[in-house]
Every structure is written in C-alpha cells, then in structure tokens.
Amino acid sequence: MKIIGIDPGSRITGYGIIRKEGNRLIHVDNGAIFTDAHKDFPLRLQRIYRGLTEIIERHSPDAMAVENIFFATNVQSALKLGQARGAAIVAGVNAGLPVYEYSALQVKQAVVGHGRAAKEQVQKMLKALLNLPEVAQEDASDALAVAVCHAHSVGLNTLRERLK
C-alpha cells in the first residue's frame, strides 16, 4: 500500500509518501508546496490543489492521510488553514483516494509512542524508521509522520469500516 500524508498549510503544504510492505515502511518521496503570500488567497489554494494533484498523478498512492487542525493563533489563521486543508482533501477525493484524518496527538503517538513528543523527536524517529539520509524539511517531515500514522492505523480503519 502506498500512502500520501499531508500537512496542510496556506503558506506551505507538506507532503510525504511512503510504501507499506508487510511490517516495513519505505520512504518514496517528500517535499512541500510553497505558495506566494503576495498572491490572492484563491490562487494560493489553486496552487495547493494543482500541486497535490500532480504529485498524486506521479506517485499513484492508494490512500491519503491528512492532519486535522488542532491549533491556530487566531480565527483568520484557522479559516485559511481549513481552506488549505479543504483544497488538499479535494485533490485526494478527485483522484479517487480514500481520505483519512488524524489529530497531531494520534500522529505523535503512532510515530514516537507518546502524544506529547517534541517535533525534534518525531523528526529523528522518522529519520530512523524510514532510513532517511537526513531529517526532512519540517512540513514534509510532519506529512511523513501523518503517512506513518495511517500505515500503523490502516488495519483498525479497515475493521471500523467493515463494522459500519
């Protein structure tokens, strides 16, 4: 199974792609989509959508995992983050991907073993888990963590869906 993880942001949207083969997690790609803060906001959302659409077409993942919004400095920031998240989700849904959502607490728990882990702990654990040559860029690292969280949760999600 190939999973794309997304760390949504209106200025920087991180993505991370991993492959799950049995109990092994293999790094495929990671990076970030940068938007121009001087452009109109709808054009920034378009950049996120088109960028993720291109990445999805290139890598053909089987599922998308997106981090939930958990903190915003103000209402305006929360709205923009929610819209960026929406652009990312629509890119996944339009590509026919099932989309799963995880809180930051769930992501940290899945990667490090406890939900209050520092960002640096998550990055170091990802470097070791995925055998990365270096720590990934911050937003890409967060996205890889979301993908790893889904890889660890996929069995539970499948069971939940069967029980519905």
Short mmCIF file of N, CA and C in Angstrom, two decimals:
data_model
loop_
_atom_site.label_atom_id
_atom_site.label_comp_id
_atom_site.label_asym_id
_atom_site.label_seq_id
_atom_site.Cartn_x
_atom_site.Cartn_y
_atom_site.Cartn_z
N MET A 1 0.83 -1.18 0.00
CA MET A 1 0.00 0.00 0.00
C MET A 1 0.88 1.25 0.00
N LYS A 2 0.53 2.20 -0.84
CA LYS A 2 1.25 3.47 -0.91
C LYS A 2 0.35 4.55 -0.31
N ILE A 3 0.94 5.34 0.60
CA ILE A 3 0.18 6.34 1.35
C ILE A 3 0.81 7.72 1.15
N ILE A 4 -0.04 8.72 0.87
CA ILE A 4 0.44 10.10 0.86
C ILE A 4 -0.09 10.77 2.12
N GLY A 5 0.83 11.34 2.89
CA GLY A 5 0.47 12.10 4.08
C GLY A 5 0.55 13.57 3.75
N ILE A 6 -0.36 14.35 4.32
CA ILE A 6 -0.43 15.78 4.04
C ILE A 6 -0.41 16.56 5.35
N ASP A 7 0.47 17.57 5.40
CA ASP A 7 0.48 18.55 6.48
C ASP A 7 0.02 19.86 5.85
N PRO A 8 -1.28 20.17 5.96
CA PRO A 8 -1.80 21.33 5.24
C PRO A 8 -1.37 22.66 5.84
N GLY A 9 -1.17 23.62 4.98
CA GLY A 9 -0.86 24.98 5.40
C GLY A 9 -1.14 25.93 4.25
N SER A 10 -1.55 27.14 4.56
CA SER A 10 -1.88 28.09 3.49
C SER A 10 -0.62 28.67 2.85
N ARG A 11 0.51 28.67 3.58
CA ARG A 11 1.77 29.14 3.00
C ARG A 11 2.62 27.97 2.53
N ILE A 12 2.67 26.90 3.34
CA ILE A 12 3.46 25.72 2.99
C ILE A 12 2.62 24.48 3.29
N THR A 13 2.42 23.65 2.29
CA THR A 13 1.74 22.37 2.48
C THR A 13 2.77 21.27 2.26
N GLY A 14 3.01 20.50 3.31
CA GLY A 14 3.97 19.41 3.22
C GLY A 14 3.30 18.13 2.73
N TYR A 15 4.08 17.32 2.02
CA TYR A 15 3.59 16.00 1.61
C TYR A 15 4.70 14.98 1.86
N GLY A 16 4.27 13.77 2.14
CA GLY A 16 5.21 12.67 2.34
C GLY A 16 4.57 11.41 1.84
N ILE A 17 5.32 10.63 1.08
CA ILE A 17 4.78 9.40 0.51
C ILE A 17 5.62 8.23 0.99
N ILE A 18 4.92 7.23 1.52
CA ILE A 18 5.59 6.00 1.96
C ILE A 18 4.88 4.79 1.37
N ARG A 19 5.59 3.68 1.36
CA ARG A 19 5.02 2.41 0.94
C ARG A 19 5.07 1.47 2.13
N LYS A 20 3.97 0.79 2.40
CA LYS A 20 3.91 -0.19 3.47
C LYS A 20 3.96 -1.57 2.83
N GLU A 21 5.00 -2.33 3.16
CA GLU A 21 5.15 -3.70 2.66
C GLU A 21 5.27 -4.61 3.87
N GLY A 22 4.17 -5.28 4.22
CA GLY A 22 4.16 -6.07 5.44
C GLY A 22 4.32 -5.13 6.62
N ASN A 23 5.36 -5.38 7.43
CA ASN A 23 5.64 -4.51 8.58
C ASN A 23 6.65 -3.42 8.24
N ARG A 24 7.16 -3.42 7.02
CA ARG A 24 8.18 -2.44 6.62
C ARG A 24 7.55 -1.18 6.06
N LEU A 25 8.16 -0.05 6.40
CA LEU A 25 7.75 1.24 5.85
C LEU A 25 8.92 1.76 5.02
N ILE A 26 8.64 2.09 3.76
CA ILE A 26 9.67 2.52 2.83
C ILE A 26 9.37 3.94 2.34
N HIS A 27 10.36 4.80 2.48
CA HIS A 27 10.23 6.18 2.02
C HIS A 27 10.19 6.22 0.50
N VAL A 28 9.24 6.94 -0.06
CA VAL A 28 9.12 7.09 -1.51
C VAL A 28 9.51 8.52 -1.91
N ASP A 29 8.91 9.51 -1.28
CA ASP A 29 9.17 10.90 -1.65
C ASP A 29 8.63 11.80 -0.55
N ASN A 30 9.13 13.02 -0.50
CA ASN A 30 8.59 14.03 0.40
C ASN A 30 8.98 15.40 -0.11
N GLY A 31 8.25 16.39 0.32
CA GLY A 31 8.55 17.75 -0.09
C GLY A 31 7.48 18.69 0.39
N ALA A 32 7.46 19.87 -0.19
CA ALA A 32 6.48 20.88 0.21
C ALA A 32 6.06 21.71 -0.99
N ILE A 33 4.83 22.17 -0.93
CA ILE A 33 4.29 23.07 -1.93
C ILE A 33 4.27 24.45 -1.28
N PHE A 34 5.01 25.37 -1.87
CA PHE A 34 5.10 26.73 -1.33
C PHE A 34 4.19 27.64 -2.14
N THR A 35 3.42 28.47 -1.43
CA THR A 35 2.58 29.43 -2.13
C THR A 35 3.14 30.83 -1.90
N ASP A 36 2.81 31.73 -2.79
CA ASP A 36 3.28 33.10 -2.72
C ASP A 36 2.32 33.92 -1.85
N ALA A 37 2.80 34.35 -0.71
CA ALA A 37 1.97 35.10 0.25
C ALA A 37 1.45 36.41 -0.33
N HIS A 38 2.04 36.88 -1.42
CA HIS A 38 1.60 38.14 -2.03
C HIS A 38 0.47 37.95 -3.03
N LYS A 39 0.17 36.69 -3.36
CA LYS A 39 -0.90 36.43 -4.33
C LYS A 39 -2.24 36.36 -3.61
N ASP A 40 -3.30 36.54 -4.39
CA ASP A 40 -4.65 36.41 -3.83
C ASP A 40 -4.83 35.01 -3.26
N PHE A 41 -5.57 34.93 -2.17
CA PHE A 41 -5.71 33.65 -1.48
C PHE A 41 -6.30 32.54 -2.36
N PRO A 42 -7.33 32.82 -3.19
CA PRO A 42 -7.83 31.76 -4.06
C PRO A 42 -6.75 31.16 -4.98
N LEU A 43 -5.81 31.99 -5.44
CA LEU A 43 -4.73 31.49 -6.29
C LEU A 43 -3.76 30.61 -5.48
N ARG A 44 -3.60 30.91 -4.22
CA ARG A 44 -2.76 30.07 -3.35
C ARG A 44 -3.42 28.70 -3.15
N LEU A 45 -4.74 28.71 -2.97
CA LEU A 45 -5.47 27.43 -2.84
C LEU A 45 -5.37 26.61 -4.12
N GLN A 46 -5.44 27.30 -5.25
CA GLN A 46 -5.30 26.63 -6.54
C GLN A 46 -3.92 25.99 -6.65
N ARG A 47 -2.89 26.68 -6.20
CA ARG A 47 -1.51 26.16 -6.23
C ARG A 47 -1.40 24.87 -5.39
N ILE A 48 -2.03 24.87 -4.21
CA ILE A 48 -2.02 23.68 -3.36
C ILE A 48 -2.73 22.54 -4.06
N TYR A 49 -3.92 22.81 -4.58
CA TYR A 49 -4.71 21.79 -5.26
C TYR A 49 -3.97 21.21 -6.47
N ARG A 50 -3.47 22.09 -7.32
CA ARG A 50 -2.78 21.62 -8.54
C ARG A 50 -1.48 20.90 -8.20
N GLY A 51 -0.74 21.41 -7.21
CA GLY A 51 0.50 20.76 -6.81
C GLY A 51 0.25 19.34 -6.29
N LEU A 52 -0.75 19.20 -5.44
CA LEU A 52 -1.05 17.86 -4.90
C LEU A 52 -1.62 16.94 -5.98
N THR A 53 -2.42 17.50 -6.88
CA THR A 53 -2.96 16.69 -7.98
C THR A 53 -1.82 16.11 -8.81
N GLU A 54 -0.83 16.92 -9.10
CA GLU A 54 0.33 16.47 -9.88
C GLU A 54 1.12 15.38 -9.13
N ILE A 55 1.33 15.58 -7.85
CA ILE A 55 2.07 14.60 -7.03
C ILE A 55 1.30 13.28 -6.96
N ILE A 56 -0.02 13.37 -6.80
CA ILE A 56 -0.85 12.16 -6.75
C ILE A 56 -0.79 11.43 -8.08
N GLU A 57 -0.85 12.16 -9.19
CA GLU A 57 -0.76 11.53 -10.52
C GLU A 57 0.59 10.85 -10.71
N ARG A 58 1.65 11.49 -10.24
CA ARG A 58 3.00 10.95 -10.41
C ARG A 58 3.24 9.68 -9.59
N HIS A 59 2.71 9.65 -8.35
CA HIS A 59 3.03 8.55 -7.45
C HIS A 59 1.92 7.51 -7.27
N SER A 60 0.71 7.81 -7.69
CA SER A 60 -0.43 6.89 -7.60
C SER A 60 -0.58 6.23 -6.22
N PRO A 61 -0.77 7.04 -5.17
CA PRO A 61 -0.97 6.43 -3.85
C PRO A 61 -2.32 5.73 -3.77
N ASP A 62 -2.45 4.87 -2.76
CA ASP A 62 -3.70 4.13 -2.53
C ASP A 62 -4.60 4.84 -1.53
N ALA A 63 -4.02 5.73 -0.72
CA ALA A 63 -4.80 6.43 0.32
C ALA A 63 -4.13 7.75 0.64
N MET A 64 -4.93 8.67 1.18
CA MET A 64 -4.42 9.95 1.64
C MET A 64 -4.73 10.09 3.13
N ALA A 65 -3.74 10.56 3.88
CA ALA A 65 -3.92 10.84 5.30
C ALA A 65 -3.60 12.31 5.52
N VAL A 66 -4.49 13.01 6.22
CA VAL A 66 -4.36 14.45 6.41
C VAL A 66 -4.40 14.76 7.90
N GLU A 67 -3.53 15.69 8.29
CA GLU A 67 -3.54 16.10 9.69
C GLU A 67 -4.71 17.05 9.94
N ASN A 68 -5.42 16.82 11.05
CA ASN A 68 -6.51 17.70 11.47
C ASN A 68 -5.96 19.01 11.99
N ILE A 69 -6.77 20.04 11.94
CA ILE A 69 -6.42 21.32 12.54
C ILE A 69 -6.55 21.17 14.05
N PHE A 70 -5.53 21.58 14.76
CA PHE A 70 -5.61 21.49 16.22
C PHE A 70 -5.27 22.81 16.91
N PHE A 71 -4.64 23.72 16.20
CA PHE A 71 -4.24 24.97 16.82
C PHE A 71 -4.14 26.05 15.76
N ALA A 72 -4.62 27.20 16.10
CA ALA A 72 -4.44 28.36 15.22
C ALA A 72 -4.33 29.59 16.11
N THR A 73 -3.46 30.50 15.71
CA THR A 73 -3.21 31.69 16.52
C THR A 73 -4.41 32.63 16.57
N ASN A 74 -5.21 32.63 15.51
CA ASN A 74 -6.42 33.45 15.50
C ASN A 74 -7.44 32.87 14.54
N VAL A 75 -8.63 33.44 14.56
CA VAL A 75 -9.73 32.94 13.73
C VAL A 75 -9.37 32.99 12.25
N GLN A 76 -8.77 34.07 11.81
CA GLN A 76 -8.40 34.23 10.39
C GLN A 76 -7.43 33.13 9.97
N SER A 77 -6.45 32.83 10.82
CA SER A 77 -5.48 31.76 10.53
C SER A 77 -6.18 30.41 10.45
N ALA A 78 -7.11 30.18 11.36
CA ALA A 78 -7.85 28.91 11.38
C ALA A 78 -8.66 28.74 10.10
N LEU A 79 -9.30 29.82 9.64
CA LEU A 79 -10.08 29.75 8.41
C LEU A 79 -9.20 29.44 7.20
N LYS A 80 -8.06 30.12 7.11
CA LYS A 80 -7.15 29.89 5.99
C LYS A 80 -6.60 28.47 6.02
N LEU A 81 -6.24 27.99 7.20
CA LEU A 81 -5.74 26.63 7.33
C LEU A 81 -6.81 25.61 6.93
N GLY A 82 -8.04 25.88 7.35
CA GLY A 82 -9.15 24.99 6.97
C GLY A 82 -9.38 24.96 5.47
N GLN A 83 -9.22 26.09 4.83
CA GLN A 83 -9.40 26.15 3.38
C GLN A 83 -8.26 25.42 2.66
N ALA A 84 -7.04 25.56 3.16
CA ALA A 84 -5.91 24.84 2.57
C ALA A 84 -6.11 23.33 2.73
N ARG A 85 -6.59 22.94 3.90
CA ARG A 85 -6.90 21.54 4.17
C ARG A 85 -7.96 21.04 3.19
N GLY A 86 -8.97 21.87 2.95
CA GLY A 86 -10.03 21.51 2.01
C GLY A 86 -9.50 21.32 0.60
N ALA A 87 -8.60 22.20 0.16
CA ALA A 87 -8.01 22.07 -1.18
C ALA A 87 -7.25 20.74 -1.29
N ALA A 88 -6.54 20.37 -0.22
CA ALA A 88 -5.78 19.12 -0.22
C ALA A 88 -6.72 17.92 -0.27
N ILE A 89 -7.78 17.97 0.53
CA ILE A 89 -8.73 16.85 0.58
C ILE A 89 -9.43 16.69 -0.77
N VAL A 90 -9.81 17.80 -1.40
CA VAL A 90 -10.48 17.72 -2.71
C VAL A 90 -9.53 17.12 -3.75
N ALA A 91 -8.25 17.44 -3.68
CA ALA A 91 -7.28 16.84 -4.62
C ALA A 91 -7.28 15.32 -4.45
N GLY A 92 -7.32 14.85 -3.21
CA GLY A 92 -7.35 13.41 -2.96
C GLY A 92 -8.65 12.77 -3.40
N VAL A 93 -9.77 13.37 -3.04
CA VAL A 93 -11.08 12.82 -3.39
C VAL A 93 -11.26 12.79 -4.91
N ASN A 94 -10.86 13.87 -5.60
CA ASN A 94 -10.98 13.90 -7.06
C ASN A 94 -10.14 12.83 -7.74
N ALA A 95 -9.06 12.41 -7.07
CA ALA A 95 -8.22 11.34 -7.62
C ALA A 95 -8.75 9.95 -7.23
N GLY A 96 -9.86 9.92 -6.52
CA GLY A 96 -10.47 8.65 -6.13
C GLY A 96 -9.85 8.01 -4.90
N LEU A 97 -9.11 8.80 -4.12
CA LEU A 97 -8.45 8.24 -2.93
C LEU A 97 -9.37 8.28 -1.71
N PRO A 98 -9.32 7.24 -0.88
CA PRO A 98 -9.97 7.38 0.43
C PRO A 98 -9.11 8.33 1.26
N VAL A 99 -9.76 9.22 2.00
CA VAL A 99 -9.05 10.23 2.79
C VAL A 99 -9.31 9.97 4.27
N TYR A 100 -8.22 9.89 5.04
CA TYR A 100 -8.29 9.65 6.48
C TYR A 100 -7.71 10.85 7.20
N GLU A 101 -8.26 11.14 8.37
CA GLU A 101 -7.83 12.31 9.13
C GLU A 101 -7.32 11.88 10.50
N TYR A 102 -6.22 12.52 10.93
CA TYR A 102 -5.61 12.19 12.21
C TYR A 102 -5.24 13.46 12.95
N SER A 103 -5.40 13.43 14.27
CA SER A 103 -5.00 14.56 15.09
C SER A 103 -3.49 14.52 15.30
N ALA A 104 -2.92 15.66 15.69
CA ALA A 104 -1.49 15.72 15.98
C ALA A 104 -1.13 14.74 17.09
N LEU A 105 -2.00 14.58 18.06
CA LEU A 105 -1.78 13.65 19.16
C LEU A 105 -1.67 12.21 18.64
N GLN A 106 -2.59 11.83 17.75
CA GLN A 106 -2.55 10.48 17.16
C GLN A 106 -1.27 10.26 16.35
N VAL A 107 -0.86 11.28 15.61
CA VAL A 107 0.34 11.17 14.77
C VAL A 107 1.57 10.96 15.64
N LYS A 108 1.73 11.79 16.65
CA LYS A 108 2.89 11.66 17.54
C LYS A 108 2.89 10.32 18.27
N GLN A 109 1.72 9.88 18.70
CA GLN A 109 1.59 8.58 19.38
C GLN A 109 2.04 7.45 18.45
N ALA A 110 1.64 7.52 17.19
CA ALA A 110 1.97 6.46 16.23
C ALA A 110 3.46 6.43 15.89
N VAL A 111 4.09 7.60 15.84
CA VAL A 111 5.49 7.67 15.41
C VAL A 111 6.46 7.49 16.57
N VAL A 112 6.19 8.18 17.69
CA VAL A 112 7.15 8.20 18.80
C VAL A 112 6.71 7.31 19.96
N GLY A 113 5.41 7.13 20.12
CA GLY A 113 4.93 6.31 21.23
C GLY A 113 4.23 7.10 22.31
N HIS A 114 4.30 8.43 22.23
CA HIS A 114 3.51 9.26 23.15
C HIS A 114 3.11 10.55 22.44
N GLY A 115 1.90 11.01 22.78
CA GLY A 115 1.29 12.13 22.06
C GLY A 115 1.84 13.50 22.37
N ARG A 116 2.72 13.60 23.35
CA ARG A 116 3.27 14.91 23.71
C ARG A 116 4.73 15.05 23.25
N ALA A 117 5.13 14.25 22.29
CA ALA A 117 6.51 14.27 21.81
C ALA A 117 6.83 15.62 21.15
N ALA A 118 8.07 16.04 21.30
CA ALA A 118 8.54 17.27 20.65
C ALA A 118 8.72 17.01 19.15
N LYS A 119 8.62 18.07 18.38
CA LYS A 119 8.78 17.98 16.93
C LYS A 119 10.12 17.33 16.55
N GLU A 120 11.17 17.67 17.28
CA GLU A 120 12.50 17.11 17.01
C GLU A 120 12.53 15.60 17.22
N GLN A 121 11.80 15.12 18.24
CA GLN A 121 11.73 13.67 18.49
C GLN A 121 11.05 12.96 17.32
N VAL A 122 9.98 13.57 16.83
CA VAL A 122 9.25 12.98 15.70
C VAL A 122 10.18 12.93 14.48
N GLN A 123 10.89 14.02 14.22
CA GLN A 123 11.78 14.07 13.05
C GLN A 123 12.88 13.01 13.15
N LYS A 124 13.48 12.87 14.31
CA LYS A 124 14.56 11.88 14.49
C LYS A 124 14.03 10.46 14.34
N MET A 125 12.83 10.21 14.88
CA MET A 125 12.24 8.88 14.76
C MET A 125 11.91 8.56 13.30
N LEU A 126 11.41 9.54 12.56
CA LEU A 126 11.11 9.34 11.14
C LEU A 126 12.39 9.03 10.36
N LYS A 127 13.45 9.74 10.67
CA LYS A 127 14.74 9.52 10.01
C LYS A 127 15.16 8.07 10.20
N ALA A 128 15.00 7.55 11.43
CA ALA A 128 15.37 6.17 11.73
C ALA A 128 14.39 5.18 11.11
N LEU A 129 13.08 5.41 11.26
CA LEU A 129 12.05 4.49 10.75
C LEU A 129 12.12 4.32 9.24
N LEU A 130 12.34 5.44 8.55
CA LEU A 130 12.29 5.43 7.09
C LEU A 130 13.68 5.41 6.45
N ASN A 131 14.71 5.30 7.29
CA ASN A 131 16.09 5.25 6.80
C ASN A 131 16.41 6.43 5.89
N LEU A 132 16.04 7.62 6.36
CA LEU A 132 16.27 8.84 5.58
C LEU A 132 17.73 9.27 5.72
N PRO A 133 18.32 9.81 4.66
CA PRO A 133 19.72 10.26 4.76
C PRO A 133 19.87 11.48 5.66
N GLU A 134 18.80 12.27 5.81
CA GLU A 134 18.81 13.45 6.66
C GLU A 134 17.39 13.73 7.13
N VAL A 135 17.26 14.56 8.13
CA VAL A 135 15.93 14.95 8.61
C VAL A 135 15.25 15.75 7.50
N ALA A 136 14.01 15.40 7.22
CA ALA A 136 13.26 16.07 6.16
C ALA A 136 12.88 17.49 6.58
N GLN A 137 12.61 18.35 5.59
CA GLN A 137 12.12 19.71 5.84
C GLN A 137 10.91 19.59 6.78
N GLU A 138 10.70 20.58 7.64
CA GLU A 138 9.72 20.49 8.73
C GLU A 138 8.32 20.09 8.27
N ASP A 139 7.79 20.75 7.25
CA ASP A 139 6.43 20.44 6.79
C ASP A 139 6.37 19.07 6.13
N ALA A 140 7.42 18.71 5.39
CA ALA A 140 7.50 17.38 4.77
C ALA A 140 7.61 16.31 5.84
N SER A 141 8.36 16.59 6.89
CA SER A 141 8.52 15.66 7.99
C SER A 141 7.17 15.42 8.68
N ASP A 142 6.43 16.49 8.91
CA ASP A 142 5.10 16.36 9.52
C ASP A 142 4.19 15.51 8.63
N ALA A 143 4.28 15.70 7.33
CA ALA A 143 3.46 14.93 6.39
C ALA A 143 3.86 13.45 6.40
N LEU A 144 5.16 13.18 6.43
CA LEU A 144 5.62 11.79 6.53
C LEU A 144 5.08 11.15 7.80
N ALA A 145 5.06 11.91 8.90
CA ALA A 145 4.55 11.39 10.17
C ALA A 145 3.07 11.02 10.04
N VAL A 146 2.30 11.82 9.32
CA VAL A 146 0.87 11.53 9.12
C VAL A 146 0.73 10.24 8.31
N ALA A 147 1.57 10.07 7.29
CA ALA A 147 1.53 8.84 6.49
C ALA A 147 1.89 7.62 7.34
N VAL A 148 2.90 7.74 8.19
CA VAL A 148 3.29 6.64 9.08
C VAL A 148 2.15 6.32 10.04
N CYS A 149 1.50 7.35 10.56
CA CYS A 149 0.35 7.14 11.44
C CYS A 149 -0.72 6.31 10.73
N HIS A 150 -1.01 6.66 9.48
CA HIS A 150 -2.01 5.90 8.74
C HIS A 150 -1.54 4.46 8.51
N ALA A 151 -0.28 4.30 8.19
CA ALA A 151 0.25 2.94 7.97
C ALA A 151 0.04 2.08 9.21
N HIS A 152 0.23 2.67 10.39
CA HIS A 152 0.03 1.93 11.64
C HIS A 152 -1.45 1.74 11.97
N SER A 153 -2.31 2.58 11.43
CA SER A 153 -3.74 2.56 11.76
C SER A 153 -4.60 1.87 10.72
N VAL A 154 -4.03 1.54 9.58
CA VAL A 154 -4.83 1.06 8.45
C VAL A 154 -5.64 -0.19 8.79
N GLY A 155 -5.11 -1.09 9.57
CA GLY A 155 -5.86 -2.29 9.96
C GLY A 155 -7.08 -1.94 10.80
N LEU A 156 -6.91 -1.01 11.73
CA LEU A 156 -8.04 -0.58 12.56
C LEU A 156 -9.10 0.13 11.74
N ASN A 157 -8.66 0.97 10.80
CA ASN A 157 -9.62 1.69 9.94
C ASN A 157 -10.43 0.72 9.09
N THR A 158 -9.77 -0.31 8.56
CA THR A 158 -10.46 -1.31 7.74
C THR A 158 -11.51 -2.04 8.57
N LEU A 159 -11.13 -2.42 9.79
CA LEU A 159 -12.06 -3.10 10.69
C LEU A 159 -13.25 -2.20 11.02
N ARG A 160 -12.99 -0.93 11.32
CA ARG A 160 -14.05 0.03 11.63
C ARG A 160 -15.05 0.14 10.47
N GLU A 161 -14.52 0.21 9.23
CA GLU A 161 -15.37 0.36 8.06
C GLU A 161 -16.23 -0.89 7.84
N ARG A 162 -15.69 -2.06 8.13
CA ARG A 162 -16.46 -3.31 7.99
C ARG A 162 -17.59 -3.38 9.01
N LEU A 163 -17.39 -2.80 10.19
CA LEU A 163 -18.38 -2.85 11.25
C LEU A 163 -19.49 -1.83 11.08
N LYS A 164 -19.33 -0.87 10.16
CA LYS A 164 -20.36 0.17 9.95
C LYS A 164 -21.61 -0.40 9.35
#
